[in-house]
Amino acid sequence: MPRFFLEELDESDVCITGPDARHIGLALRMRVGEMLTVCAYGRDYQCRIRSITPEEVHLDVVSAELCAAEPSVSLTLYQAVPKADKLEQIIQKSVELGATRIVPVLTRRCISRPKPAEFQKKLPRLQKIAASAAKQAGRGIIPEITPMLTFAQACAEMQQADRAILLYEGGGVRFDEADLHDCRSIALIVGSEGGFDPEEAEQLQQNGAVAVWLGHRILRCETAPLAAISIVMHRTGNL
């Protein structure tokens, strides 16, 4: 069943407008009486089309339930900015695996060093990639792709999570030794191609991050976050 996302939803009159409305009527050629799924607030609303034009589609809610694809833990990925199109790949796969937010971070060893204004111009495309991946995975929300943060900003923000995990090639505990019991929110911090500067790793740990080691194999910066998210989802019962 086709899935569409709304940031806000009035259950008495669900209305889809803009490109999605045109897609429903012109591309999918849906008609009055047909069913589709509207996702909002982490819930799936099964809706029947009441009226349809290229500009607006009005729907009646038939049933609603929590989205089964949404994990019980809110995972924010703090990803040091990688080269080229690697960030796009990381966003796509992280959304499919269950990440709630993806925060690009500029660290000392980032080879790619875009200016904040330059990066801001990329956000609409990155958010579109997240939206497409969310639809593919049957998510109940479109995960947020934030503007790029400085390392200091990321250090401060990650402390809001129940647990912060630093993937560190310099060593740490095994993933199964990291305490994730009763965690509702997790911050996962992953480096770019050059990993983390030792001073950065020390600062992250002083701010409460647990250093976790993924073993002797050296993973690419686009592989490491996906492996880690998969482990977190498995350990929290979401995979």
Short mmCIF file of C-alpha atoms in Angstrom, two decimals:
data_model
loop_
_atom_site.label_atom_id
_atom_site.label_comp_id
_atom_site.label_asym_id
_atom_site.label_seq_id
_atom_site.Cartn_x
_atom_site.Cartn_y
_atom_site.Cartn_z
CA MET A 1 0.00 0.00 0.00
CA PRO A 2 1.44 3.44 -0.89
CA ARG A 3 2.89 5.37 2.08
CA PHE A 4 2.94 9.14 2.52
CA PHE A 5 4.30 11.27 5.36
CA LEU A 6 2.70 14.28 7.03
CA GLU A 7 4.28 16.41 9.76
CA GLU A 8 0.83 17.25 11.11
CA LEU A 9 -2.45 15.43 10.70
CA ASP A 10 -6.09 16.26 11.46
CA GLU A 11 -7.87 12.91 11.84
CA SER A 12 -11.21 14.48 10.95
CA ASP A 13 -9.90 15.59 7.55
CA VAL A 14 -6.56 14.16 6.44
CA CYS A 15 -5.27 16.20 3.52
CA ILE A 16 -2.27 15.58 1.28
CA THR A 17 -1.12 18.45 -0.94
CA GLY A 18 1.72 19.40 -3.27
CA PRO A 19 3.92 16.89 -5.10
CA ASP A 20 2.51 13.94 -3.12
CA ALA A 21 -1.03 14.82 -4.20
CA ARG A 22 0.06 14.99 -7.83
CA HIS A 23 1.88 11.68 -7.44
CA ILE A 24 -1.23 10.01 -6.02
CA GLY A 25 -3.54 11.26 -8.76
CA LEU A 26 -1.33 11.44 -11.83
CA ALA A 27 1.45 8.87 -11.34
CA LEU A 28 -0.31 6.24 -9.23
CA ARG A 29 -3.70 6.98 -10.85
CA MET A 30 -5.50 6.31 -7.58
CA ARG A 31 -9.22 6.94 -7.34
CA VAL A 32 -11.87 7.75 -4.75
CA GLY A 33 -12.43 4.77 -2.44
CA GLU A 34 -8.90 3.37 -2.72
CA MET A 35 -6.71 2.91 0.37
CA LEU A 36 -3.31 4.32 1.24
CA THR A 37 -1.18 4.75 4.38
CA VAL A 38 -0.40 8.10 5.93
CA CYS A 39 2.44 8.23 8.47
CA ALA A 40 2.56 10.86 11.20
CA TYR A 41 3.74 11.00 14.80
CA GLY A 42 5.20 7.48 14.50
CA ARG A 43 1.76 6.03 13.69
CA ASP A 44 0.38 4.42 10.53
CA TYR A 45 -3.06 5.72 9.49
CA GLN A 46 -4.91 3.50 7.03
CA CYS A 47 -6.98 5.95 4.99
CA ARG A 48 -9.58 5.82 2.25
CA ILE A 49 -9.58 8.50 -0.45
CA ARG A 50 -12.66 10.72 -0.16
CA SER A 51 -11.83 13.22 -2.90
CA ILE A 52 -8.91 13.77 -5.21
CA THR A 53 -7.52 16.54 -7.42
CA PRO A 54 -3.98 17.22 -8.65
CA GLU A 55 -3.65 19.77 -5.83
CA GLU A 56 -5.33 18.06 -2.86
CA VAL A 57 -6.24 14.58 -1.73
CA HIS A 58 -8.72 14.33 1.16
CA LEU A 59 -8.92 11.10 3.11
CA ASP A 60 -10.95 9.42 5.84
CA VAL A 61 -9.11 7.54 8.58
CA VAL A 62 -10.18 3.89 8.69
CA SER A 63 -7.75 2.69 11.37
CA ALA A 64 -4.55 3.77 13.11
CA GLU A 65 -1.78 1.96 14.94
CA LEU A 66 1.79 2.49 16.08
CA CYS A 67 4.22 1.86 13.24
CA ALA A 68 5.71 -1.59 13.79
CA ALA A 69 8.87 -0.54 11.92
CA GLU A 70 9.75 2.17 14.45
CA PRO A 71 12.34 0.98 17.00
CA SER A 72 11.77 1.34 20.73
CA VAL A 73 15.08 3.19 21.07
CA SER A 74 15.79 6.62 19.56
CA LEU A 75 19.24 6.48 17.97
CA THR A 76 21.08 9.62 16.88
CA LEU A 77 24.09 9.07 14.64
CA TYR A 78 26.80 11.71 15.02
CA GLN A 79 28.78 11.12 11.84
CA ALA A 80 32.06 12.90 11.15
CA VAL A 81 31.76 14.33 7.63
CA PRO A 82 33.19 11.89 5.05
CA LYS A 83 34.35 12.47 1.49
CA ALA A 84 32.21 12.67 -1.64
CA ASP A 85 28.89 10.84 -1.64
CA LYS A 86 29.64 8.59 1.33
CA LEU A 87 27.37 10.64 3.60
CA GLU A 88 24.45 10.00 1.25
CA GLN A 89 25.05 6.25 1.51
CA ILE A 90 25.37 6.43 5.30
CA ILE A 91 22.10 8.37 5.57
CA GLN A 92 20.20 5.99 3.32
CA LYS A 93 21.28 2.82 5.11
CA SER A 94 21.12 4.31 8.63
CA VAL A 95 17.50 5.31 8.05
CA GLU A 96 16.67 1.83 6.78
CA LEU A 97 18.27 0.32 9.89
CA GLY A 98 16.31 2.54 12.30
CA ALA A 99 18.25 5.73 13.07
CA THR A 100 16.06 8.60 14.25
CA ARG A 101 18.45 11.50 13.61
CA ILE A 102 21.68 11.90 11.67
CA VAL A 103 23.99 14.73 12.70
CA PRO A 104 27.01 15.54 10.48
CA VAL A 105 29.98 16.70 12.57
CA LEU A 106 33.17 18.46 11.51
CA THR A 107 36.14 16.88 13.31
CA ARG A 108 39.90 17.43 13.07
CA ARG A 109 40.56 14.53 10.72
CA CYS A 110 37.72 15.19 8.28
CA ILE A 111 39.20 15.34 4.79
CA SER A 112 36.03 16.94 3.46
CA ARG A 113 35.66 20.34 5.17
CA PRO A 114 32.65 22.17 3.73
CA LYS A 115 31.73 25.59 5.02
CA PRO A 116 28.47 25.62 7.05
CA ALA A 117 26.74 27.64 4.33
CA GLU A 118 27.90 25.20 1.65
CA PHE A 119 26.69 22.24 3.67
CA GLN A 120 23.35 23.93 4.31
CA LYS A 121 22.70 23.92 0.56
CA LYS A 122 23.05 20.12 0.55
CA LEU A 123 20.46 19.56 3.28
CA PRO A 124 17.35 19.43 1.05
CA ARG A 125 18.93 16.65 -1.04
CA LEU A 126 20.09 14.76 2.07
CA GLN A 127 16.62 15.06 3.63
CA LYS A 128 15.08 13.80 0.39
CA ILE A 129 17.37 10.74 0.56
CA ALA A 130 16.21 10.14 4.14
CA ALA A 131 12.56 10.44 3.09
CA SER A 132 13.00 7.96 0.26
CA ALA A 133 14.76 5.48 2.56
CA ALA A 134 12.02 5.89 5.19
CA LYS A 135 9.36 4.99 2.62
CA GLN A 136 11.41 2.01 1.42
CA ALA A 137 11.82 0.70 4.97
CA GLY A 138 8.19 1.29 6.03
CA ARG A 139 9.23 3.76 8.73
CA GLY A 140 6.64 5.75 10.65
CA ILE A 141 8.72 8.94 10.59
CA ILE A 142 11.19 10.64 8.31
CA PRO A 143 14.43 10.85 10.31
CA GLU A 144 15.92 14.32 10.61
CA ILE A 145 19.17 15.30 8.89
CA THR A 146 20.52 18.28 10.82
CA PRO A 147 22.85 21.09 9.80
CA MET A 148 26.54 20.34 10.35
CA LEU A 149 27.76 20.77 13.94
CA THR A 150 31.18 21.60 15.28
CA PHE A 151 32.89 18.98 17.43
CA ALA A 152 32.23 21.06 20.56
CA GLN A 153 28.53 21.35 19.72
CA ALA A 154 28.27 17.58 19.18
CA CYS A 155 30.01 16.89 22.51
CA ALA A 156 27.50 19.04 24.33
CA GLU A 157 24.43 17.71 22.53
CA MET A 158 25.24 14.00 22.86
CA GLN A 159 25.07 14.28 26.66
CA GLN A 160 21.28 14.51 26.39
CA ALA A 161 21.10 10.82 25.39
CA ASP A 162 20.73 8.01 27.93
CA ARG A 163 23.92 6.46 26.55
CA ALA A 164 26.63 7.77 24.24
CA ILE A 165 28.77 5.26 22.34
CA LEU A 166 32.03 6.20 20.65
CA LEU A 167 33.29 3.87 17.93
CA TYR A 168 37.01 4.09 18.48
CA GLU A 169 39.73 2.29 16.59
CA GLY A 170 42.11 3.05 19.47
CA GLY A 171 40.39 0.51 21.68
CA GLY A 172 37.56 0.18 24.15
CA VAL A 173 35.11 -2.36 25.50
CA ARG A 174 33.46 -4.96 23.34
CA PHE A 175 30.03 -3.96 22.09
CA ASP A 176 28.35 -6.63 24.20
CA GLU A 177 29.99 -5.10 27.28
CA ALA A 178 28.44 -1.66 26.73
CA ASP A 179 25.45 -1.20 29.05
CA LEU A 180 22.34 -0.49 26.97
CA HIS A 181 19.86 -1.67 29.59
CA ASP A 182 16.72 0.52 29.77
CA CYS A 183 18.14 3.02 27.27
CA ARG A 184 15.46 4.95 25.41
CA SER A 185 17.91 7.21 23.58
CA ILE A 186 21.40 6.43 22.29
CA ALA A 187 24.01 8.69 20.72
CA LEU A 188 26.40 6.88 18.37
CA ILE A 189 29.57 8.80 17.45
CA VAL A 190 31.52 7.65 14.37
CA GLY A 191 34.65 9.14 12.79
CA SER A 192 35.46 9.96 9.18
CA GLU A 193 38.14 8.29 7.04
CA GLY A 194 40.93 9.20 9.47
CA GLY A 195 39.07 8.24 12.62
CA PHE A 196 39.28 10.47 15.69
CA ASP A 197 42.18 12.51 16.96
CA PRO A 198 43.24 11.05 20.37
CA GLU A 199 42.41 14.36 22.08
CA GLU A 200 38.92 14.28 20.57
CA ALA A 201 38.41 10.69 21.69
CA GLU A 202 39.52 11.63 25.20
CA GLN A 203 37.19 14.62 25.26
CA LEU A 204 34.24 12.50 24.13
CA GLN A 205 34.91 10.00 26.90
CA GLN A 206 35.26 12.78 29.48
CA ASN A 207 31.80 13.90 28.36
CA GLY A 208 30.34 10.48 29.09
CA ALA A 209 30.81 8.49 25.87
CA VAL A 210 31.72 4.82 26.20
CA ALA A 211 34.52 3.83 23.80
CA VAL A 212 33.59 0.67 21.90
CA TRP A 213 35.95 -1.37 19.74
CA LEU A 214 34.65 -3.33 16.73
CA GLY A 215 37.61 -5.72 16.53
CA HIS A 216 40.80 -6.09 14.52
CA ARG A 217 39.20 -5.59 11.12
CA ILE A 218 39.43 -2.02 9.87
CA LEU A 219 36.02 -0.87 8.64
CA ARG A 220 35.46 1.98 6.22
CA CYS A 221 33.75 5.05 7.61
CA GLU A 222 30.62 4.19 5.61
CA THR A 223 30.60 0.61 6.95
CA ALA A 224 31.28 1.22 10.65
CA PRO A 225 28.07 3.13 11.49
CA LEU A 226 25.92 0.55 9.74
CA ALA A 227 27.56 -2.30 11.66
CA ALA A 228 27.15 -0.40 14.92
CA ILE A 229 23.51 0.55 14.32
CA SER A 230 22.72 -3.08 13.49
CA ILE A 231 24.33 -4.23 16.75
CA VAL A 232 22.47 -1.59 18.79
CA MET A 233 19.14 -2.55 17.21
CA HIS A 234 19.81 -6.22 17.87
CA ARG A 235 20.85 -5.64 21.48
CA THR A 236 17.77 -3.50 22.18
CA GLY A 237 15.38 -6.02 20.63
CA ASN A 238 14.71 -4.05 17.47
CA LEU A 239 16.32 -6.35 14.94
#
